[in-house]
Phi, psi and omega in degrees: 000153181285160177298157185289334174269007171296144186262122160304146175310327172302326189261359190282151169190137173335315193289315180291316176300323181298319172308322190280306175322308184291326173295345186272349181077021186294150184247117175242154186212108168323133182208142166252138181262120175240155153260130200226103182066227181258023178236166177229153165190181171283127170241132194226150181277125174325304186292359170272350186246159193291160190297314189279126174296332184295344177261008179283325198300304187296326170300322188270331173292319178294309182303321169292330186090030182250355180314317187263014175065029171280099184299002176260342185059037173302331190265031172196190176267008188295168172257006160083016169217165183287340170268017172223032180226055176237170187217132163238135182242123203240150170200168187272137182284144174246007176278147186297143174053030171233135182263330186221142168222146184229150176245138183254131169253117180272110178259118187295129182278358187243347189213163180273078177201127182258158175236128178228042181266334194230164178252168174226125186281342184287307178292349176286324183309322181289325185305323181292310164318300175314312186295320176283328180281329185274348174090016169292333170234153174224132181277151162291145187306121185095352184288141183254354181208146181218140174257125177248107183281112184248136165269123168263122185284328190296315192244350188072010183286125176274134167234143186250104185259115170270116178238163183265165199228131175274171188298337176268013178092352180269169175302121183270107186278331176283142184177177197249012184269143184239143168243145177296132185098010178212125185282155181076192185229159177212176170274140194294137176239117200262122180237123171254114184273120167269133181037079196275341188300149181052043178300335168241339189254328185099344173222152181295324178239084190291337184271359181085358182242148174278332164211163184200161160271114181262123178290116182250121171261087184291133174289348188245319191239012177081216189268115175209169178248156180219147179268126183230162159238132182251096203239129170258093183218110184067337156194150184296131183224132156273118181257110179261142173287127172293322180300337176277003179288153182265015182251124167318143176312325179288345169263003176277064198250127185301336182252028180271113188298332182286323180293308176304330171307307178283340168296320181285337172296309180287332190273342177284311183298312186308331177300317177296325190283336187273354191072019171269001175211149186284332182198166184302329170304313180284325179297330183281354177270353169253081190287334193286331187224145342289149182274172197215138195202142172256137189244138155207160175316145160271149194301153189294333176272003176283088188279353173272330182247156173256328196227151160247154191210146171222104174272155181245143166212135178056035175085013182210154185292128178292129178306336176227255184192130171304145180284319184292344180283322175301327183275328180302293182303317180288325173300312181304329188281351171258018176247120176301145175095342173288165176291324183301320177299324190282322190286330185288345180268335186290138170066012184246126176281334172254113178258012184275162185288155187254350187284149155286182187217140178237147165225125193042055182059019176255113194281137194246326183212142189271142173288150156255150185294141171267125169262135178238133177268119174230173184327321181260358187147204171243138169247143178251135175246147174242116174256154171231139184261124184257146180228138180255180186291348184260353175104358177297132184237150181207170180270111182293305179205163175224134185237144183212148179248143170226177169222171187210157164203143185283118188274294167211171177222151187159235184226135165262128176274124185220162183238127182230000000 
């Protein structure tokens, strides 16, 4: 027998459906679900959320399906991985010379926790298109390309997003640009991270060294040392020379819990050295930052790549590479003495500088792309080294290219 409250097909109507929805006291949040770079996430208007960010956690955990720590996120829209469990909260900016600002939220797919300590460059790629489609910014009639100055509130990073504009003023999705890790093609989105150094710590090299030996007290392997560069550009990263790991090549399986445990031990020690955590126990409570990646030289016969990388996110090997990771490594390749700078030179016949050059913020030489090979392919970055009138050197900007696509729009339901 059918339940007493069921509506037969004959009785169904949209008006009755709306009535039943209202009676259920369901809580809704207007949202857009986007594929942004090699990530997916909810894109929300800031004014649809509570004024205090402290009240966001239960809403976003429920919407994504992480309230009960179910790693499958069955009871929400999350995709059961860190790359498909992200949120961007967007609003028109009142800051001078900024069009849009956004807050990035990483929702843990396996525990009831959110992390707002860092940025996600892949998700950043969708902020400009979202802002254009939602009318937060508007293109001039006939304009085919627009530069959208975007501010990330998590890190204070300013990003200039160059996106294509359709004849009706919305984001032009269609194009022939392809990125590794995403099937098909779309229009290219250029993201230029302006002066990315010191995103969380205020310094490109928070420890004061371009590279150093880091002593690790591992929970499984005892005490060992690894060669690292601690670089804070777009996001803080512990960049590890793969050759310095105390683990044989055949035991470096990305899905091996023992290997991942060692990587986490290094990340935690790096967090302390960064000054982002008081001790390794405190570092273990914040999994989003700093991030960690293993670097090695590209093969001499690899004509596409200058470096190889295996990055990690939220305790697991990344299927491709965080965009902020590409920016960070790109920044490191132009600074003499970093591990990224050294490894880029190894095995390459052409060791001429690929970076561009700016003097007092005026670009005087264009950069050449640096190829970074990751598990899904190669990403190219373009870095410009800046010099002031005193001879001081910094990273002026690092540019990368992404694509994005709007997947659906409507209301996401949540419980609190």
